[in-house]
Coordinates of C-alpha atoms in Angstrom, one line a residue:
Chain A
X184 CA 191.4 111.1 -4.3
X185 CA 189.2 113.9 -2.8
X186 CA 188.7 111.8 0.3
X187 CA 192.6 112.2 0.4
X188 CA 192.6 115.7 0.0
X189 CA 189.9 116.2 2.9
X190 CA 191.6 114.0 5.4
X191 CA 194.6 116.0 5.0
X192 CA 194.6 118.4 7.7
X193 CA 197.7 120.5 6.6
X194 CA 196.3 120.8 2.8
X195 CA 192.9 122.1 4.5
X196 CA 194.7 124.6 6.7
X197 CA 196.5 126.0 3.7
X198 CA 193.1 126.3 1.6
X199 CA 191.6 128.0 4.6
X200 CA 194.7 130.3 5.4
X201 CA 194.7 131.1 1.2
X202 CA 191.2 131.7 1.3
X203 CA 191.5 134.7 3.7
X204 CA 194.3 136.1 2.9
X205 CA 192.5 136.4 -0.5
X206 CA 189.0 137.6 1.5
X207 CA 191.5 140.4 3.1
X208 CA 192.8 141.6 -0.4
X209 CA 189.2 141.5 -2.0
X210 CA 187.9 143.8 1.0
X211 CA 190.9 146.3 0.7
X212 CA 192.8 145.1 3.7
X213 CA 196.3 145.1 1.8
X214 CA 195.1 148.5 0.4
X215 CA 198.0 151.2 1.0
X216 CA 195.8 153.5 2.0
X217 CA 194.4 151.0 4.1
X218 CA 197.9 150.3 5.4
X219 CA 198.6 154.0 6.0
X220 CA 195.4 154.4 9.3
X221 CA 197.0 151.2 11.4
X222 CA 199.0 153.3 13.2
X223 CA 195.2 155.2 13.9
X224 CA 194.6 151.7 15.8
X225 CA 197.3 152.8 18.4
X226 CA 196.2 156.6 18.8
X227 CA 192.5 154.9 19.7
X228 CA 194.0 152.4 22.2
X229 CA 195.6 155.5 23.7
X230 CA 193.0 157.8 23.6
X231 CA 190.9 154.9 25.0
X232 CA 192.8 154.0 28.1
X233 CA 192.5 154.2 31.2
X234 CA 188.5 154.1 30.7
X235 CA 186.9 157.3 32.7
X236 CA 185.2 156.0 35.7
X237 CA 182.8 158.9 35.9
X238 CA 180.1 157.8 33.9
X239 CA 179.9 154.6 35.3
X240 CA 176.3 155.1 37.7
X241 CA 175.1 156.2 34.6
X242 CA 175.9 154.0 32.3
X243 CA 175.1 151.1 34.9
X244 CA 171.4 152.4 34.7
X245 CA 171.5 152.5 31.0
X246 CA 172.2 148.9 30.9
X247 CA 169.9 148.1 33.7
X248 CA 167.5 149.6 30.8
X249 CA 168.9 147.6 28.2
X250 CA 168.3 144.4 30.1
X251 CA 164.6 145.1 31.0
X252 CA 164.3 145.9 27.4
X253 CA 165.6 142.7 26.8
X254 CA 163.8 140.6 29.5
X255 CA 160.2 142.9 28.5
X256 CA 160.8 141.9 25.0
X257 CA 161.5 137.8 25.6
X258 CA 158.1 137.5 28.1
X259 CA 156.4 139.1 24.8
X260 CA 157.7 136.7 22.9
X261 CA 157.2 133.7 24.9
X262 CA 153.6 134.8 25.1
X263 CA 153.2 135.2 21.6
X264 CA 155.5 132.7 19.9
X265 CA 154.2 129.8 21.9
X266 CA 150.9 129.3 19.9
X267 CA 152.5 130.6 16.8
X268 CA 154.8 127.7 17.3
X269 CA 151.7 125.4 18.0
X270 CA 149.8 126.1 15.2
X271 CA 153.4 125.5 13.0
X272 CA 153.5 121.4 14.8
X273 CA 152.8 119.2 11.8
X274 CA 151.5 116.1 14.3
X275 CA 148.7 118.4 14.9
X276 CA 147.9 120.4 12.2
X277 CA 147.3 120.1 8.6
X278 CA 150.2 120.8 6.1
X279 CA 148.4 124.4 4.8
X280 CA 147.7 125.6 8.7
X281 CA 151.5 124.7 9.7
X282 CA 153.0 125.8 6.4
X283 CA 150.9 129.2 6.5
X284 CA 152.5 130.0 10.0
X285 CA 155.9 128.7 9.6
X286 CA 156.2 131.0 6.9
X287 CA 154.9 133.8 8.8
X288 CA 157.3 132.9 11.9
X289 CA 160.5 132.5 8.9
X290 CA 159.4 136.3 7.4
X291 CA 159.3 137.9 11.0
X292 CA 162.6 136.1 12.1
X293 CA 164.4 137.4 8.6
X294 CA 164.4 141.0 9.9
X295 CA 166.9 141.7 12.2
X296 CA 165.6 143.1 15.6
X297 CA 167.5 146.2 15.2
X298 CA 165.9 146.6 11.5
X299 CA 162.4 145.8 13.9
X300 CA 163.8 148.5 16.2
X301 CA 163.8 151.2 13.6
X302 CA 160.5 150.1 12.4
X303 CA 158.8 151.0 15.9
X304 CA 160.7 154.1 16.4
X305 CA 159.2 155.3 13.2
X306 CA 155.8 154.3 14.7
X307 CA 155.7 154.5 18.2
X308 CA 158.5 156.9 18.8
X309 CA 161.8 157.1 20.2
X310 CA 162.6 155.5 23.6
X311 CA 162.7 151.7 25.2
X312 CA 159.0 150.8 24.0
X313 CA 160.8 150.6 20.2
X314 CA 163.3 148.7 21.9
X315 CA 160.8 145.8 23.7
X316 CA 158.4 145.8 20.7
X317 CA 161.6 145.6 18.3
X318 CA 163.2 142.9 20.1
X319 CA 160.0 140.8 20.7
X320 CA 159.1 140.7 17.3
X321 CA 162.5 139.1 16.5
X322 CA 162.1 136.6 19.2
X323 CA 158.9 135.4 18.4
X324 CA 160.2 134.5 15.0
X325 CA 163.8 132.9 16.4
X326 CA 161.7 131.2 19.8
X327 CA 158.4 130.6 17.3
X328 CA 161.3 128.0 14.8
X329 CA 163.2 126.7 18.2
X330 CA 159.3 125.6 19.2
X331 CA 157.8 124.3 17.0
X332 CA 160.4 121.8 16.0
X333 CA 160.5 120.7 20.0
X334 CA 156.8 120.6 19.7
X335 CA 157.1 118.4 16.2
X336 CA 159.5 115.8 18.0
X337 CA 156.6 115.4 20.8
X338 CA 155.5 111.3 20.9
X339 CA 152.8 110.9 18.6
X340 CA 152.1 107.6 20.6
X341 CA 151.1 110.2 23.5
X342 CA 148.9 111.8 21.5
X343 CA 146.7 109.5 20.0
X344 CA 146.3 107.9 23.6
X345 CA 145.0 111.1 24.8
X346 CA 143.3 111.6 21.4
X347 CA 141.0 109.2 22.1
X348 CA 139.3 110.6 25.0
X349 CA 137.9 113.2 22.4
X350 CA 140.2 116.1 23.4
X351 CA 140.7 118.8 20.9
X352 CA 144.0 120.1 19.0
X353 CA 144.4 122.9 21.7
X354 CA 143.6 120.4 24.7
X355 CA 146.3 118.2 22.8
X356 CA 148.8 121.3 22.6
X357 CA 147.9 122.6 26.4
X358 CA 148.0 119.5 28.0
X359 CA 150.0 116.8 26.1
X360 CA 152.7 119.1 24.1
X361 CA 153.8 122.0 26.0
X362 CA 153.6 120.3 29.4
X363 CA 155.7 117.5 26.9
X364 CA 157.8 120.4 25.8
X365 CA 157.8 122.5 28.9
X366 CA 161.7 122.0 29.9
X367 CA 162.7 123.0 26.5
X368 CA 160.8 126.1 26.2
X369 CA 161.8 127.1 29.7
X370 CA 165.7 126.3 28.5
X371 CA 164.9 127.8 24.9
X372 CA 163.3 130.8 26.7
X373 CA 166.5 131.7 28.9
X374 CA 168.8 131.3 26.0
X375 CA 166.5 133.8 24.1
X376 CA 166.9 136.5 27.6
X377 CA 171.0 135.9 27.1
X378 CA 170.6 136.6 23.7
X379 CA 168.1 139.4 23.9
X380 CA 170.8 141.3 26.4
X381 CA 173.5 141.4 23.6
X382 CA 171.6 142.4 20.9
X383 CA 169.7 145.0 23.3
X384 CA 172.9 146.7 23.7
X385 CA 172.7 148.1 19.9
X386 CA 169.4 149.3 20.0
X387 CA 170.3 153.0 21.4
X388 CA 172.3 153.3 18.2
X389 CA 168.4 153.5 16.4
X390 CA 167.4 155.7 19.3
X391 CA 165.3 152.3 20.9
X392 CA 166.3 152.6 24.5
X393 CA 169.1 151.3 26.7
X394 CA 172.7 151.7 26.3
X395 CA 173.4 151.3 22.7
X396 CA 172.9 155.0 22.8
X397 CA 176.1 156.4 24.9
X398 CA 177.6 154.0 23.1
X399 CA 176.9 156.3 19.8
X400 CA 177.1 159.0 21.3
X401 CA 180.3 158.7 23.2
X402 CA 181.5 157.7 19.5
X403 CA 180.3 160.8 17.7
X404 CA 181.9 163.3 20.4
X405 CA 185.1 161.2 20.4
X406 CA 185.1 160.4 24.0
X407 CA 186.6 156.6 23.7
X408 CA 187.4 156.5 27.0
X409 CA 184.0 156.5 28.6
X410 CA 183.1 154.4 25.8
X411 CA 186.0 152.2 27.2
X412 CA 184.1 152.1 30.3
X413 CA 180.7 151.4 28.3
X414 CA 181.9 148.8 26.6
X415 CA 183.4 147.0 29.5
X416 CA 180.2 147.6 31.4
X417 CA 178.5 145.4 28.3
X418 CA 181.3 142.9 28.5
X419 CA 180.5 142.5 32.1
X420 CA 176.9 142.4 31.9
X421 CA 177.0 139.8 28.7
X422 CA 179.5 138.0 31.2
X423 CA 177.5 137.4 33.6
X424 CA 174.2 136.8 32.1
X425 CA 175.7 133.9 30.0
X426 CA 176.7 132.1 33.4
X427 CA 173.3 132.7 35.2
X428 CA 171.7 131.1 31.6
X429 CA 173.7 128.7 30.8
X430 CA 173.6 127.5 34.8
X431 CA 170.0 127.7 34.6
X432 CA 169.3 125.9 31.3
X433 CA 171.7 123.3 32.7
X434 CA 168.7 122.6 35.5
X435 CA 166.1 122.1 32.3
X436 CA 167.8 120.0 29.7
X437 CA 168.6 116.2 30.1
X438 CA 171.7 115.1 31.1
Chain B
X165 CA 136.7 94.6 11.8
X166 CA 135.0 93.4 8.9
X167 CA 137.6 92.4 6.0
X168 CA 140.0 95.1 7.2
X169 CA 142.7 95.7 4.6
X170 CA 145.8 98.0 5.3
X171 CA 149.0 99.7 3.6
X172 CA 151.5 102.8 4.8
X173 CA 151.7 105.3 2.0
X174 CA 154.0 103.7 -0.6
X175 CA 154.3 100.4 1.2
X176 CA 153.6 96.9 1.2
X177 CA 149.9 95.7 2.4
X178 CA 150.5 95.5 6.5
X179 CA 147.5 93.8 7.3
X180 CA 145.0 91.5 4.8
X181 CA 141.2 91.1 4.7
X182 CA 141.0 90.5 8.7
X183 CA 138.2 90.0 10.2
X184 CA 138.1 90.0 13.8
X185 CA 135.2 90.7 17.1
X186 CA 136.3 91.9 20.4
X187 CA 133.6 91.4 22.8
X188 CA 132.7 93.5 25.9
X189 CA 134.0 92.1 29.2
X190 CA 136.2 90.0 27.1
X191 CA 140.1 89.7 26.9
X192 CA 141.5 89.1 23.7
X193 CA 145.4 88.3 22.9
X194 CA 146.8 89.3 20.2
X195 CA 150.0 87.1 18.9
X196 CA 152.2 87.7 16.5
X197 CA 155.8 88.3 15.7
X198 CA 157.6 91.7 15.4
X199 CA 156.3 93.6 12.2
X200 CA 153.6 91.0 11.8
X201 CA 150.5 93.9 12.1
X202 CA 149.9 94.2 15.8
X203 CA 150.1 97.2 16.0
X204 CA 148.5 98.3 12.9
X205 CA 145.6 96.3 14.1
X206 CA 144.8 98.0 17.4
X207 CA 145.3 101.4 15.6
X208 CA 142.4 100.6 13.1
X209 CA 140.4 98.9 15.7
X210 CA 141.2 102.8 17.8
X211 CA 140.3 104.6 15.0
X212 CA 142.9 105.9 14.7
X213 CA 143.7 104.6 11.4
X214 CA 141.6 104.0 8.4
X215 CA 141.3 101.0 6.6
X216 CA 141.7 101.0 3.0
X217 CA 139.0 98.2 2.6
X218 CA 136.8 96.8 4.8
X219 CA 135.1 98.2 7.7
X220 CA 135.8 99.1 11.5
X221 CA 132.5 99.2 13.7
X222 CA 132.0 99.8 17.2
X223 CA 128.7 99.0 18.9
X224 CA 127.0 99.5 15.3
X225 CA 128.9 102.9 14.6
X226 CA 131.4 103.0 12.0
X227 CA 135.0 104.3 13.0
X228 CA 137.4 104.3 10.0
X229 CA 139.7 107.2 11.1
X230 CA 137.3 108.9 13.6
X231 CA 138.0 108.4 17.4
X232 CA 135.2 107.0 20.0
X233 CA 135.1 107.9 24.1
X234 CA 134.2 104.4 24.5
X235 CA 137.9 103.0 23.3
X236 CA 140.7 103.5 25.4
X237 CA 144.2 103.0 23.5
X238 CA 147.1 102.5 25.4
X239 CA 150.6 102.7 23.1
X240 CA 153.9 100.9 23.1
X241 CA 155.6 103.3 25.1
X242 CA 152.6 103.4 27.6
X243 CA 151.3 107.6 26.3
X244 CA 151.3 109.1 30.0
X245 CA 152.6 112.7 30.0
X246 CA 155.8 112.9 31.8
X247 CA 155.3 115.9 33.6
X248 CA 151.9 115.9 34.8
X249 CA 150.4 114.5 37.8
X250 CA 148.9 111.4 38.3
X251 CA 145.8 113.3 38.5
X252 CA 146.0 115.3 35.8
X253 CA 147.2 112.1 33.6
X254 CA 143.7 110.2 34.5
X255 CA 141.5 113.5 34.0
X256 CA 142.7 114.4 30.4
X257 CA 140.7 111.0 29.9
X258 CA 137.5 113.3 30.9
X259 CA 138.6 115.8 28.6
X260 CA 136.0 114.9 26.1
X261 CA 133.0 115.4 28.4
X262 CA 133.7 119.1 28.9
X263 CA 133.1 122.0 26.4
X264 CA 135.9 123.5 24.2
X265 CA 136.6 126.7 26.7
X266 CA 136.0 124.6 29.9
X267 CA 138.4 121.9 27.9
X268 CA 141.1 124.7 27.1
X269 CA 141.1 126.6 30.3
X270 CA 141.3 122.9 32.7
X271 CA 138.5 123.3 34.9
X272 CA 137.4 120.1 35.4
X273 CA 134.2 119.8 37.3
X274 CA 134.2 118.5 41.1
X275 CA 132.8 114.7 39.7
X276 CA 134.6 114.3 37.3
X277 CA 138.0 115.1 39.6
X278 CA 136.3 112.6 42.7
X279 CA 136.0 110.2 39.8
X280 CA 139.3 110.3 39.1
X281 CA 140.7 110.4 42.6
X282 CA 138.5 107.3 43.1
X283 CA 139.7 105.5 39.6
X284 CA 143.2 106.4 41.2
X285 CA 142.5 104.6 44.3
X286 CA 141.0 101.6 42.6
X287 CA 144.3 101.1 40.6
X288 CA 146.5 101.3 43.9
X289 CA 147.6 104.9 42.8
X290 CA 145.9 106.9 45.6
X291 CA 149.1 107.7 47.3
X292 CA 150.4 109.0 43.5
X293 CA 148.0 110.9 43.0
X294 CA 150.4 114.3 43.4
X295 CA 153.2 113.4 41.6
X296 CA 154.5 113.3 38.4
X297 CA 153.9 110.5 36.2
X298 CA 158.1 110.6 35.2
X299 CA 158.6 110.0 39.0
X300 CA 156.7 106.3 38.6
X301 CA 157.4 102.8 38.0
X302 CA 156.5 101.2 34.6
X303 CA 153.4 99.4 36.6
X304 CA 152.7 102.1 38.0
X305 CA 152.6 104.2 34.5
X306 CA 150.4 101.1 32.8
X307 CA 148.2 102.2 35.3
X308 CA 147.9 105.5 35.1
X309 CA 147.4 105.0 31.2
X310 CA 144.6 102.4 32.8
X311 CA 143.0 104.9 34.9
X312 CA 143.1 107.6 31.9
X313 CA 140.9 105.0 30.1
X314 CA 138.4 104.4 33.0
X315 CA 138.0 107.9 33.5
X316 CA 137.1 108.4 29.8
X317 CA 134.7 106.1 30.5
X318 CA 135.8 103.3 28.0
X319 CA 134.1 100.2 27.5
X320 CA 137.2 98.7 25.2
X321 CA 140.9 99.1 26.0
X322 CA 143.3 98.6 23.4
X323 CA 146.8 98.0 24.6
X324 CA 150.0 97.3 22.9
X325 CA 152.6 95.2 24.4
X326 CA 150.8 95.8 27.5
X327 CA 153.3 94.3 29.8
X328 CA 156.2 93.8 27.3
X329 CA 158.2 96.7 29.3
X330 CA 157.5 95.3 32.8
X331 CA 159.6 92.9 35.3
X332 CA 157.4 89.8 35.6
X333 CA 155.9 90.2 38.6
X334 CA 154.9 93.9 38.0
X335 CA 153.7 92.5 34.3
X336 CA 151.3 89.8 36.4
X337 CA 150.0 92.5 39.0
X338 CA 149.4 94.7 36.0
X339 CA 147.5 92.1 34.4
X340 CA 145.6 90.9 37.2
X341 CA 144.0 94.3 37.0
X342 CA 142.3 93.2 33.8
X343 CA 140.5 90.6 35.5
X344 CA 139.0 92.7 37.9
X345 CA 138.0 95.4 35.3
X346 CA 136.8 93.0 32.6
X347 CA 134.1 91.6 35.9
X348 CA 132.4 95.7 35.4
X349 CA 131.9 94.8 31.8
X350 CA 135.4 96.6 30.2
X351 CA 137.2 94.7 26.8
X352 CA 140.7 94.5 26.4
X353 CA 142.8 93.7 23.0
X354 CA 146.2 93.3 24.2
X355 CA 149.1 92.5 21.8
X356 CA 152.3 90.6 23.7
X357 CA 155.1 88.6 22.6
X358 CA 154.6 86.1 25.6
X359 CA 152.5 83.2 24.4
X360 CA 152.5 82.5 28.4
X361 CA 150.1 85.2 29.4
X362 CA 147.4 84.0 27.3
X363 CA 146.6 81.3 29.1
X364 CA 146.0 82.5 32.5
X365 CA 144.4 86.2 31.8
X366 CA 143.2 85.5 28.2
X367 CA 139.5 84.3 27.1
X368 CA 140.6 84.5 23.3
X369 CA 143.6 84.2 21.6
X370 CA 144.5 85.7 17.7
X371 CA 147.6 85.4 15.8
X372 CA 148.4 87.6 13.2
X373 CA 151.5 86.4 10.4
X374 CA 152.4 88.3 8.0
X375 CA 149.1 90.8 8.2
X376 CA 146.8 87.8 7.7
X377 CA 144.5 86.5 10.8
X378 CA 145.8 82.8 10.6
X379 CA 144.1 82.2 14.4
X380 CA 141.2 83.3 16.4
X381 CA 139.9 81.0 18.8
X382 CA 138.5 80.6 22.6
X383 CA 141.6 80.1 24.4
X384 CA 140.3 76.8 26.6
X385 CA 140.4 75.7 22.8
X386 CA 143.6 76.1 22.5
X387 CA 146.8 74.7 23.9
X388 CA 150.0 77.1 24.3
X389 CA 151.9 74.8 21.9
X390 CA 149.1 74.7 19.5
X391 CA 149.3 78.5 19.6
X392 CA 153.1 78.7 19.5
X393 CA 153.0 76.4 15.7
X394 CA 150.7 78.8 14.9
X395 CA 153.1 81.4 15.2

């Protein structure tokens, strides 16, 4: 009977059409006071159109920030979540070594990079360097997980052969594993760079660099047309960087 | 081997009480049908395994789970590294001779690299030597794996269905190699599937069923049909 009830795709589409309708209602969405601001969502769009074209140099800089802060914090992170991610590979490593460091990779990945972000502004100030050392710590923990499992699935056939000619668990991981692995982290490290650009974009909001801060501010003075133009400016960047990446990771994976 | 007993964690005994020499300058063929302990075999006699009775010992030197420089062990799938050179495939077979840093940062001492461009040569790789071991032919991969071995300086070279991914011609050139090499003094224990080989590259034959050594003999003993009921 419940293998009935999953096959049947119109039964499913209720339940999920039910089950956000009654999301909506939990969260206040059918609130009347709710109800009363939509027409606020048409005095934005008005306010927010046609975007003003005169911050755009600007803002173009700004980004340019944003995606050095991005690509700055993914080398960091290659460079640093590369061993981490060798000392996590099981097929080289006992289970207290890997399990030590996969934890370690798990708690740095659980913070978000803007919660990382804050963290360095508080230490090292305000300004990109918050920014790079926020979103490398991030990476090293999302890149340090993509890793090691690559570097777990490496042929264990491989290794012993080269084993045997009395090479050490970092001559195995330098010259059998990450040469093994090296089209994967190149591919892993690219999607990192695309993902580092978007999430680089909220930084400024913590005062870490790059545009995420016009984008705050053009919301706290009520300017929503240059923010127009901000955001569209994102959009294009985050455009365009997904093609170059996913072009480029296209050259790396198998077929 | 010396009454060589092995099990996988929770399973059944692979391999029984075998007892079993390989002899310098000697090539042994190891028979058996799929599952029958082949491979379980050349993994203890590698050291790469340890035996849950009984005893592994190389030139008087106990193994048992501990690698040796002298034993080359060349797996199933033939354990080059796809993307590195030819080159760099037969030095990581000197990697044992260098110290850790030396070992860690790759440079390899001017010998030890005109050892391997000569090793190279020897095999029929020389004009290989620059490119990526992905870019070969399964021959040509056996003998990079070969060259590895000679460059670590191996005395024994464990292989495992040697030739069991080649054409036939490719899997008779590859196996004419052992005939030279075994003339400098090198052992092989190869484990194949085709009775035929033993013959005409083999000096002893053993067949493994069902993990027990049930033959090991001189091959000009031996008939292939006596072999095959063996099997």
């Amino acid at each position: 009977m419940s293998a009935k009830w999953r096959t049947n795709p119109n039964t499913n589409l209720l339940v999920l059409l039910g089950l956000t309708i009654f999301l909506l209602w939990y969260f206040g969405a059918f609130n009347p006071r709710t109800l009363a601001k939509l027409p606020n969502v048409t005095a934005f769009l008005a306010n927010a159109f046609p975007p003003d074209p005169r911050p755009t140099p600007l803002l173009l800089l700004s980004m340019l920030e944003t995606v050095l802060i991005a690509l700055a914090g993914t080398v960091i992170a290659v460079l640093i979540s590369v061993p981490l991610a060798s000392m996590s590979t099981r097929s080289l490593f006992s289970t207290p070594v890997t399990t030590f460091f996969r934890l370690l990779l798990s708690v740095i990945r659980t913070v978000p990079s803007i919660l990382w972000a804050l963290l360095f502004v508080i230490t090292v100030g305000l300004g990109p360097l918050a920014g790079v050392l926020g979103t490398a710590m991030y990476s090293i923990g999302y890149l340090g997980k993509l890793l090691y499992e690559a570097f777990d699935v490496v042929d264990r056939e491989v290794l012993d052969s080269v084993r045997m000619s009395g090479a050490g668990k970092i001559a195995l991981m330098r010259y059998v594993v990450i040469p093994e692995s090296a089209n994967y982290i190149i591919s892993q490290s690219i999607f990192m760079f695309e993902y580092n650009v978007r999430a680089s974009t909220i930084l400024g909001l913590v005062g870490a660099g790059g545009i995420g801060f016009y984008i705050l501010s053009y919301v706290q003075v009520l300017d929503y047309r240059s923010l127009t133009t901000t955001l569209l400016i994102v959009l294009a960047f985050v455009v365009i960087f997904d093609l170059i990446s996913s072009r480029l990771r296209s050259r790396f994976l198998p077929a | 081997m010396r009454d060589v007993s092995y099990a996988y964690r929770l399973g059944k005994p692979v391999l029984h009480s075998v007892n079993l020499t390989i002899e310098s300058g000697e090539v042994l063929m190891i028979l058996g049908r799929s599952g029958a302990g082949k491979t379980t075999l050349l993994k203890l006699a590698a050291g790469l395994l340890k035996p849950q009775s009984g005893s592994v010992i190389y030139e008087d030197g106990r193994l048992e789970g501990k690698v040796s420089q002298s034993i080359a062990y060349v797996p199933q799938k033939i354990g080059v590294v796809e993307n590195l050179t030819v080159l760099e495939n037969a030095l990581l077979g000197a990697l044992g001779k260098l110290p850790f840093l030396t070992q860690v940062v790759g440079s390899f001492p001017k010998e030890l690299v005109a050892r391997a461009v000569e090793v190279c040569e020897i095999l029929g790789l020389g004009e290989h030597i620059h490119a990526k071991a992905r870019e070969l032919s399964g021959g040509q991969r056996q003998r990079v794996a070969i060259a590895r071995g000679l460059v670590q300086g191996a005395k024994l070279v464990l292989a495992d269905e040697f030739v069991s991914q080649l054409d036939p011609l490719t899997s008779l050139e590859v196996l004419e190699l052992t005939r030279e090499l075994k003339k400098q003094g090198i052992g092989f224990a190869i484990t194949t599937h085709d009775v035929h080989f033993v013959p005409k590259f083999g000096d002893k034959v053993a067949v493994i069923k069902e993990g027990r050594l049930v033959l090991h003999s001189n091959v000009s003993d031996m008939s292939v049909e006596e072999v095959l009921n063996v099997i």
